[in-house]
Short mmCIF file of N, CA and C in Angstrom, two decimals:
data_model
loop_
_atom_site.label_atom_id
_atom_site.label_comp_id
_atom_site.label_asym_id
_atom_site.label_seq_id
_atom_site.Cartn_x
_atom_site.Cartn_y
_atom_site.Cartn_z
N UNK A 20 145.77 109.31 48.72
CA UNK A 20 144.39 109.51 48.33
C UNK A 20 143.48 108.60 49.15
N UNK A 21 142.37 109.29 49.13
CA UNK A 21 141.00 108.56 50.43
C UNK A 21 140.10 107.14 49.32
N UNK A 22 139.93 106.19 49.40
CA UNK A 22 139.80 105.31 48.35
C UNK A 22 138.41 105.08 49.27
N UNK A 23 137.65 105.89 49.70
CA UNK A 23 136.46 105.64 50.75
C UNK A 23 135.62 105.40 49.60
N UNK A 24 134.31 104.67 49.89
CA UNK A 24 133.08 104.39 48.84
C UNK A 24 132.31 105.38 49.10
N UNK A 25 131.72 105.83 47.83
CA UNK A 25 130.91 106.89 47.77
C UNK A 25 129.86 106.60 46.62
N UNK A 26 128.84 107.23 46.89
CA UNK A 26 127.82 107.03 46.53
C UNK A 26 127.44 107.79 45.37
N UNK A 27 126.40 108.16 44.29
CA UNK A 27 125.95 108.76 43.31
C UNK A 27 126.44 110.27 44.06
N UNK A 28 125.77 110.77 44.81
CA UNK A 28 126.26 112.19 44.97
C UNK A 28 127.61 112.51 46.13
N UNK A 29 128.47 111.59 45.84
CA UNK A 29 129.56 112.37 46.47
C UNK A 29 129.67 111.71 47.70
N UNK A 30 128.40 111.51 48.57
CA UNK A 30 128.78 111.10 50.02
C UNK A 30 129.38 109.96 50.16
N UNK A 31 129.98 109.93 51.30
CA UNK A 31 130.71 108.57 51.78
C UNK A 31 129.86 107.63 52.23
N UNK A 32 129.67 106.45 51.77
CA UNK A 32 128.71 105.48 52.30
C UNK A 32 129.51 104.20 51.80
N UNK A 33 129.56 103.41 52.75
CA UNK A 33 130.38 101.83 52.91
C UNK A 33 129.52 101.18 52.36
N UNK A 34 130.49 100.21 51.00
CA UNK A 34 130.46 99.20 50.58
C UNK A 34 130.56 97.77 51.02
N UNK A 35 130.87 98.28 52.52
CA UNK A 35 131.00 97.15 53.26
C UNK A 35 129.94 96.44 53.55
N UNK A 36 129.63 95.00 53.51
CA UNK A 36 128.44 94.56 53.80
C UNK A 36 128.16 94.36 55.43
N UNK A 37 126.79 93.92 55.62
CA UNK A 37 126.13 94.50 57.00
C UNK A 37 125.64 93.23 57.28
N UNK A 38 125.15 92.88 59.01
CA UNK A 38 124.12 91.42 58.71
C UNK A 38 122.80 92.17 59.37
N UNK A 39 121.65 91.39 59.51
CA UNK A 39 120.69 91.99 59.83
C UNK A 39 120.25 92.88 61.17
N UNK A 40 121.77 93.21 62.02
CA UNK A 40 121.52 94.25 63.09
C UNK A 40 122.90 95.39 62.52
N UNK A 41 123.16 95.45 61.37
CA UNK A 41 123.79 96.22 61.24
C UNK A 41 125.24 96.41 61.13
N UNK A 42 125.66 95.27 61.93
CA UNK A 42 127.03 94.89 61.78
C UNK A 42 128.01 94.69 60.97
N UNK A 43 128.93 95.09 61.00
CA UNK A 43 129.67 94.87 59.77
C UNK A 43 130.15 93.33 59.21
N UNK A 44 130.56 92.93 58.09
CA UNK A 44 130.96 91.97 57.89
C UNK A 44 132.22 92.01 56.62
N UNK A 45 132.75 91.15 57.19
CA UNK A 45 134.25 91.31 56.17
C UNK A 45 133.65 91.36 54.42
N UNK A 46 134.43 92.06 53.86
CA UNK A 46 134.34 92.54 52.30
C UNK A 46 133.98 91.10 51.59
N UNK A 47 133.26 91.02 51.15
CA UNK A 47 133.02 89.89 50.19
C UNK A 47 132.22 88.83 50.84
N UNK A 48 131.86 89.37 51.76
CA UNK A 48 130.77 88.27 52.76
C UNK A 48 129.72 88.84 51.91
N UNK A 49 128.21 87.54 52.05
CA UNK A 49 127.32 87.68 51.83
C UNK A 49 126.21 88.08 52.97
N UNK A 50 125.88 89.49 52.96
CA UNK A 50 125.08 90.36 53.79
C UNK A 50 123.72 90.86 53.76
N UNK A 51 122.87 91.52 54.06
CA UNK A 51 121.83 91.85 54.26
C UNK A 51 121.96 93.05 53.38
N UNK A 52 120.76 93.64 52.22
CA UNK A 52 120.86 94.13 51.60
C UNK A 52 120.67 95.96 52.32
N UNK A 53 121.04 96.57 51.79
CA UNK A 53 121.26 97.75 52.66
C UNK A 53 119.47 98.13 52.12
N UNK A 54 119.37 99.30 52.96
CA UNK A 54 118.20 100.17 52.37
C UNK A 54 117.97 101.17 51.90
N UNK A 55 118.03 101.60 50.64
CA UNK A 55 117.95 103.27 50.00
C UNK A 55 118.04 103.99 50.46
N UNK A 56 118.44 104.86 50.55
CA UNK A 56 118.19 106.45 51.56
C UNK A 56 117.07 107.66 50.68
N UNK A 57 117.23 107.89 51.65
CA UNK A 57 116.44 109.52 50.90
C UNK A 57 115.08 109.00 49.96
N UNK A 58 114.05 107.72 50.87
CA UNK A 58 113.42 106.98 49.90
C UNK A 58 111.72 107.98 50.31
N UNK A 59 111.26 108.46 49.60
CA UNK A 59 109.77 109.30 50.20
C UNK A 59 109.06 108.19 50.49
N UNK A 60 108.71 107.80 51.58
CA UNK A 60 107.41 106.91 51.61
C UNK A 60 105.85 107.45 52.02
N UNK A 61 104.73 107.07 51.82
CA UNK A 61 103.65 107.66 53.12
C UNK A 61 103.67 107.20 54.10
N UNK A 62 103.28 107.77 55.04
CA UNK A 62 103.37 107.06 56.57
C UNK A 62 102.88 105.88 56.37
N UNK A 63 101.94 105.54 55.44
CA UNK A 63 101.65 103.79 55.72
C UNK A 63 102.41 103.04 55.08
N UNK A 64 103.22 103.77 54.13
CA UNK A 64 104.11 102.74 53.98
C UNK A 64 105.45 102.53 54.64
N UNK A 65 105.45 103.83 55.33
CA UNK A 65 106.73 103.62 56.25
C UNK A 65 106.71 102.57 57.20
N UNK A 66 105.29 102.70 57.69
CA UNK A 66 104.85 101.84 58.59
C UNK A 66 105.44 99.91 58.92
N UNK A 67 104.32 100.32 57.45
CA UNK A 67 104.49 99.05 56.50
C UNK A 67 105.97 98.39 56.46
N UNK A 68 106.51 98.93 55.92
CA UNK A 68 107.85 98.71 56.09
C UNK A 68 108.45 98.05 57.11
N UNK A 69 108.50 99.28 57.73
CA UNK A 69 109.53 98.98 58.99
C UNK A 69 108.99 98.04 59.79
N UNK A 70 107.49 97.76 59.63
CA UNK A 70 107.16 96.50 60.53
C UNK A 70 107.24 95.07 60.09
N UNK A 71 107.65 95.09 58.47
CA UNK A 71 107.90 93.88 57.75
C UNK A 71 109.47 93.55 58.53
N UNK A 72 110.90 94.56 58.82
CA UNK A 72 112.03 94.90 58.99
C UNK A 72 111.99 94.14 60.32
N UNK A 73 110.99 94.91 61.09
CA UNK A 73 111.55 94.37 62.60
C UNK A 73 110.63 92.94 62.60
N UNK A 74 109.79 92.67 62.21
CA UNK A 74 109.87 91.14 62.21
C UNK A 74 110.64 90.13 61.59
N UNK A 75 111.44 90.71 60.75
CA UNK A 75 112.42 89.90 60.39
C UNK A 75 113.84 90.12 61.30
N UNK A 76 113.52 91.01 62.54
CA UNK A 76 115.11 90.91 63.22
C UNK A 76 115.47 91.51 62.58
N UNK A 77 115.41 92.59 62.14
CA UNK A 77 116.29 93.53 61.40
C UNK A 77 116.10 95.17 61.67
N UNK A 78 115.88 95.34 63.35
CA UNK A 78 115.87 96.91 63.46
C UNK A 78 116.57 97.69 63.15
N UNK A 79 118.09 97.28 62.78
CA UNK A 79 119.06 98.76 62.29
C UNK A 79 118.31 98.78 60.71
N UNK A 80 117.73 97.96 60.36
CA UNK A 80 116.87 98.68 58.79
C UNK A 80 115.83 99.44 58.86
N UNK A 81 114.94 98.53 59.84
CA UNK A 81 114.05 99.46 59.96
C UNK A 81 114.01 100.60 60.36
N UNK A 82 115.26 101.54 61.61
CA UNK A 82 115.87 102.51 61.99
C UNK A 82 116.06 103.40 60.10
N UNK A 83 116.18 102.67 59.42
CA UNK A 83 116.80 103.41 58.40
C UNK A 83 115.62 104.15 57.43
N UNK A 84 114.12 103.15 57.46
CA UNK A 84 113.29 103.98 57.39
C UNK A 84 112.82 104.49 57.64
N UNK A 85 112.87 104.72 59.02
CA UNK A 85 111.83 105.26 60.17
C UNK A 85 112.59 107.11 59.79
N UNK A 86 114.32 106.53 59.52
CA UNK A 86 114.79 108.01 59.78
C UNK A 86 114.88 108.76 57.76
N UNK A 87 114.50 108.15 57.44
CA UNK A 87 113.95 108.65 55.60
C UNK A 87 112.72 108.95 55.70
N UNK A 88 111.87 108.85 56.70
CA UNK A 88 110.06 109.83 57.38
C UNK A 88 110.66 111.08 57.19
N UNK A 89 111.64 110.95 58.43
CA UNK A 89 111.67 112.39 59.45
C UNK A 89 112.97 113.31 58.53
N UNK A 90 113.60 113.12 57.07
CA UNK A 90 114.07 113.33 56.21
C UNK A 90 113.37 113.75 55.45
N UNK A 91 112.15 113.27 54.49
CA UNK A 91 111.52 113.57 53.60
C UNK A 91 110.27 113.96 53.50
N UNK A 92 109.73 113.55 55.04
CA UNK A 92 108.02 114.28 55.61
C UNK A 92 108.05 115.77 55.81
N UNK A 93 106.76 115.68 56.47
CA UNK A 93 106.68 117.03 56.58
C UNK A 93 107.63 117.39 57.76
N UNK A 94 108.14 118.21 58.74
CA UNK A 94 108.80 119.13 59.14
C UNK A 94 108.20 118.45 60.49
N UNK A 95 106.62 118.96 60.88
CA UNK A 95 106.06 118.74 62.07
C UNK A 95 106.23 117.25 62.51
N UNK A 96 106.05 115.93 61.62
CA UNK A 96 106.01 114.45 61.70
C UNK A 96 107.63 114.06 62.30
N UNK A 97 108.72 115.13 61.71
CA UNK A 97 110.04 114.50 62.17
C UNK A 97 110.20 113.56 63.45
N UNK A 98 110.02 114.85 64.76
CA UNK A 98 109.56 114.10 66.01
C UNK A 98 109.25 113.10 66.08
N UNK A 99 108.04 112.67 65.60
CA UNK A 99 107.54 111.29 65.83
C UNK A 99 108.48 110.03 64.99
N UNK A 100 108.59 110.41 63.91
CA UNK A 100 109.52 109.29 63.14
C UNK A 100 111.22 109.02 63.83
N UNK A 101 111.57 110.02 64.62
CA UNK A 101 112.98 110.18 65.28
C UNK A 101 112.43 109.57 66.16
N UNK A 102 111.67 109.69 67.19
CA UNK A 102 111.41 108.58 68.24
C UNK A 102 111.20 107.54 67.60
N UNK A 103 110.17 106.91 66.89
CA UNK A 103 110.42 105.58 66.54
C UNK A 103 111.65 105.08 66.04
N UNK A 104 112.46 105.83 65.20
CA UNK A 104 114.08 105.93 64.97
C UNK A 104 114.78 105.11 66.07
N UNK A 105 114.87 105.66 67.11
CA UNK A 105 115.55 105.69 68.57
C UNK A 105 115.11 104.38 68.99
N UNK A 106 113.32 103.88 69.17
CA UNK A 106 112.72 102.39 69.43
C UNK A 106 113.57 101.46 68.20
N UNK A 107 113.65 101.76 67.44
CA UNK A 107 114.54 100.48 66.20
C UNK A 107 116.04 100.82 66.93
N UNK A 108 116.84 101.86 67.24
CA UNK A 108 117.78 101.62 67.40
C UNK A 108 118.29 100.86 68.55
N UNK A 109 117.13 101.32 69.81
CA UNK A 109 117.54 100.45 70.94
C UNK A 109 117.33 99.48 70.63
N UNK A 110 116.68 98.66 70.09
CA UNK A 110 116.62 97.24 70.06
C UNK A 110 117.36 96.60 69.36
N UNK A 111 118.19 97.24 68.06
CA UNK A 111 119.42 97.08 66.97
C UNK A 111 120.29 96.78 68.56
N UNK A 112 120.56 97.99 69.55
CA UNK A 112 121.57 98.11 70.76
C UNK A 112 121.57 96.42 71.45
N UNK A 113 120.45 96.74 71.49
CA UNK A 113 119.93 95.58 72.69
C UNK A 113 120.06 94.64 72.15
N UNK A 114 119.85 93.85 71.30
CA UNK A 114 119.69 92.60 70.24
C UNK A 114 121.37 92.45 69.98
N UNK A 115 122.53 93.62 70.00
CA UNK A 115 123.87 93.10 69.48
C UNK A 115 124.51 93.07 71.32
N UNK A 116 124.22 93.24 72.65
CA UNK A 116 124.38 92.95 73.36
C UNK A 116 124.51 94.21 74.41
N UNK A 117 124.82 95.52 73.78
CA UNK A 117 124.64 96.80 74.11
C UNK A 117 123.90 97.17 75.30
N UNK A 118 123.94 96.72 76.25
CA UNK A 118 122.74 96.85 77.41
C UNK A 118 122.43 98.60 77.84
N UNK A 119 123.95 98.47 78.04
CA UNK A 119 123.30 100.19 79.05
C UNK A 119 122.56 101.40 77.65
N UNK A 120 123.39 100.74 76.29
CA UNK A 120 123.13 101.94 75.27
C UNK A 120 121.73 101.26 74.94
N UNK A 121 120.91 99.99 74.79
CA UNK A 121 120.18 99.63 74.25
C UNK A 121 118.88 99.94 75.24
N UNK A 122 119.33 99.88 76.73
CA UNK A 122 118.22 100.30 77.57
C UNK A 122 118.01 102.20 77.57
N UNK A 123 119.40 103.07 77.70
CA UNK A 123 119.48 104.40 77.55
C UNK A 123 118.19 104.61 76.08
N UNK A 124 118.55 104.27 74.61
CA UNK A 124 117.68 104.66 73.66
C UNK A 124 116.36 103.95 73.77
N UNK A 125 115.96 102.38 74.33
CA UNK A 125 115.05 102.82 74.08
C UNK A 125 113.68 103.64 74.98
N UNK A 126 114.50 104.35 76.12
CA UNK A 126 113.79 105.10 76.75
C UNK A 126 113.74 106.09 76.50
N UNK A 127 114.75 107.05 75.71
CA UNK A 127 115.07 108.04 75.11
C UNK A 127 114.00 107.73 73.97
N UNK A 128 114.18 107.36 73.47
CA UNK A 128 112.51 106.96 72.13
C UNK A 128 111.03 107.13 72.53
N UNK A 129 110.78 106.36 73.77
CA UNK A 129 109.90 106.08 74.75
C UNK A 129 109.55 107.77 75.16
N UNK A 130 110.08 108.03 75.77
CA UNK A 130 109.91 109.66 76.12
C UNK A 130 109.64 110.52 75.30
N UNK A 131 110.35 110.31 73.80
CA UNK A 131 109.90 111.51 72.81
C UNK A 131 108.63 110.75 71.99
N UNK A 132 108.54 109.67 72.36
CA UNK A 132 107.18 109.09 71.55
C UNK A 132 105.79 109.36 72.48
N UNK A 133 106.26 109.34 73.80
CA UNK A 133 104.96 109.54 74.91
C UNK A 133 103.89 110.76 74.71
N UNK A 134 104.69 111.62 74.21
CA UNK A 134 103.75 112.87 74.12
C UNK A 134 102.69 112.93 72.27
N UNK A 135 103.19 112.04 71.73
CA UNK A 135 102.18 111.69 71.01
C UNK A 135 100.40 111.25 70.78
N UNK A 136 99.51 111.80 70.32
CA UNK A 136 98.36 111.22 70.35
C UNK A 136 98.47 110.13 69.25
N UNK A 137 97.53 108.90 69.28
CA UNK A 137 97.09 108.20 68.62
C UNK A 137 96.84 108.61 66.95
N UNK A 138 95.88 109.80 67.36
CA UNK A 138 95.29 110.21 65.88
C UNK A 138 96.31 111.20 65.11
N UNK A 139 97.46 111.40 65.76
CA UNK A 139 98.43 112.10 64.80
C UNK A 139 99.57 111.35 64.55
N UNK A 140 99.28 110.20 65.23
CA UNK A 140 100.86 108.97 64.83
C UNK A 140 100.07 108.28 63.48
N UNK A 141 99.38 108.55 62.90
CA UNK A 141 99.04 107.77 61.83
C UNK A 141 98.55 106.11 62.64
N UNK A 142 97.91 106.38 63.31
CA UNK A 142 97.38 104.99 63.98
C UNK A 142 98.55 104.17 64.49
N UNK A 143 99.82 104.94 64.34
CA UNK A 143 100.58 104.26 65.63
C UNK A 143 100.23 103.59 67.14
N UNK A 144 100.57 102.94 67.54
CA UNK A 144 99.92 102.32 68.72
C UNK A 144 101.21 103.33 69.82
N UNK A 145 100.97 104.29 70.19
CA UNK A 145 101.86 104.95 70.72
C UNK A 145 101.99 104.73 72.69
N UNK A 146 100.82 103.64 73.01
CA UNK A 146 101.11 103.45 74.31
C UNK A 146 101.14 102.30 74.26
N UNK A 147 100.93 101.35 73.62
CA UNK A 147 101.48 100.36 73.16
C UNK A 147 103.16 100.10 72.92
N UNK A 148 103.65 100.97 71.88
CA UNK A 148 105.10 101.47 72.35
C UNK A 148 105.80 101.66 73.10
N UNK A 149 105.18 102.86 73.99
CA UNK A 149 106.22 103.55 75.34
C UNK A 149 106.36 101.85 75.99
N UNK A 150 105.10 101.13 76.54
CA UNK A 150 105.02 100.60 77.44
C UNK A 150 105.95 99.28 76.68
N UNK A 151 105.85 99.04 76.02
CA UNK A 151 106.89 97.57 75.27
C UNK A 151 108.40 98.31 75.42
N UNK A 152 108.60 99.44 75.25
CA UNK A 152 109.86 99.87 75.10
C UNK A 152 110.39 100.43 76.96
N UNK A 153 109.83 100.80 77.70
CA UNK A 153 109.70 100.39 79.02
C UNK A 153 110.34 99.33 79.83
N UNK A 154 109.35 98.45 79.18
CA UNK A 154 109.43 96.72 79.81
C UNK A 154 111.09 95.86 79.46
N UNK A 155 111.18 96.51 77.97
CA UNK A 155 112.16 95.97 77.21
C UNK A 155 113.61 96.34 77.92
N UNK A 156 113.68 97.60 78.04
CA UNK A 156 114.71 98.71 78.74
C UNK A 156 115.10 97.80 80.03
N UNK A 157 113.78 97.85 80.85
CA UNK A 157 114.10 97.24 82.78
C UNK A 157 114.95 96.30 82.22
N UNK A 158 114.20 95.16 81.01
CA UNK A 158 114.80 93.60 80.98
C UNK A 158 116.39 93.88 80.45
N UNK A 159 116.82 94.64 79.65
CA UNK A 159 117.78 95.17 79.33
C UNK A 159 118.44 95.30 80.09
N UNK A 160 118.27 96.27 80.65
CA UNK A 160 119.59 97.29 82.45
C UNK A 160 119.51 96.05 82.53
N UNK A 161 118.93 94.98 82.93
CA UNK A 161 119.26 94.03 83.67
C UNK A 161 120.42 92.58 83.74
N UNK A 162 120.48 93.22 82.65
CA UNK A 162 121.31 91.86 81.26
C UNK A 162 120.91 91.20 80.55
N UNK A 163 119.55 91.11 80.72
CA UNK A 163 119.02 90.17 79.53
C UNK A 163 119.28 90.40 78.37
N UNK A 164 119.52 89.12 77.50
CA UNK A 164 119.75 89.14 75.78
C UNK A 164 118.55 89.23 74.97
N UNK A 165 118.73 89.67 74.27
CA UNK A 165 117.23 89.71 73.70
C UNK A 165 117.28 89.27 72.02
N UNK A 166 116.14 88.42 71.44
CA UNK A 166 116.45 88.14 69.84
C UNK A 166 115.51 89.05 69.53
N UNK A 167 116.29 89.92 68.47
CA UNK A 167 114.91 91.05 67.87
C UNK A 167 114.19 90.76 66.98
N UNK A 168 113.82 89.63 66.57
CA UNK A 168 112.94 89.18 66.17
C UNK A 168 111.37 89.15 66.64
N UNK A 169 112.52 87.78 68.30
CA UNK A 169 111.01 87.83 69.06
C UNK A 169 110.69 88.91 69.96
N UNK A 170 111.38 89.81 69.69
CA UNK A 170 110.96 90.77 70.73
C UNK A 170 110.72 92.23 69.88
N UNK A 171 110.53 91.55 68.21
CA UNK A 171 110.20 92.87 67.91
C UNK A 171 108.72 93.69 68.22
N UNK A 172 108.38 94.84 68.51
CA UNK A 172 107.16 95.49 68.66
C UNK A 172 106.07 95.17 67.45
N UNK A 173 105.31 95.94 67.73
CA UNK A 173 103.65 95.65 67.28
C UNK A 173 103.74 97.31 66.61
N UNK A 174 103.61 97.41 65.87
CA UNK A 174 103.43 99.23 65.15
C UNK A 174 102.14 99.78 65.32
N UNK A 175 101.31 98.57 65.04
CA UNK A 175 99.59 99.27 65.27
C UNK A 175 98.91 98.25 66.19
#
């Protein structure tokens, strides 16, 4: 028998604890608290959120709300919340040492966030973005380490 952890409805989701880029940590360690799924927020509070997350060095969380937008929004917003998705994950990449995957997403983010206007990102700073996630990427390919803290982005 599969003794996997599962959640209220059935799915498989680890009991295993996490530290603040996501990582696993042995059973009974004291970890970073996970983040709800399937949580409705409004865009300002997604916002909100996820920019409290990545200033604390913690983009694989904020990845986790960015991708409960593009889950529980409207249909058209997905796009935009999956690119910012992709900006938390490269830097989750980049921040655990991941270079080629942490520079690959966050240009892959960068690209699906570029075609965004201002006035439909919910006052996202969307060239503000590309261009931090850009800069971040070169320093990345390159080897640089990065703390995602101090190198987390600016949302607005």
């Amino acid at each position: 028998m599969n003794a996997r952890d599962r959640d209220a409805e059935g799915r498989a989701r680890s009991a295993q604890p996490r530290d603040g880029l996501g990582r696993p940590l042995a059973y009974g360690a004291p970890g970073v608290e996970r983040q709800p799924e399937r949580v409705a927020r409004t865009p300002e509070e997604t916002v909100r959120e996820a920019q409290r997350l990545l200033d604390a060095g913690m983009p694989f969380h904020a990845h986790e709300v960015f991708e409960d937008a593009w889950k529980t929004g409207p249909p058209g917003e997905a796009p935009l919340w999956k690119a910012l998705a992709q900006l938390a994950v490269g830097l989750t990449h980049s921040a655990r040492g991941n270079t080629v995957g942490g520079a690959r997403l966050l240009r892959r983010g960068a690209d699906a966030l570029a075609g965004w206007e201002a006035g439909r990102a919910h006052g996202i700073d969307v060239a503000g973005l590309v261009r931090w996630a850009g800069e971040l990427a070169h320093r990345v390919a390159a080897g640089e380490r990065v703390d995602a803290a101090a190198e987390a982005p600016r949302l607005r």
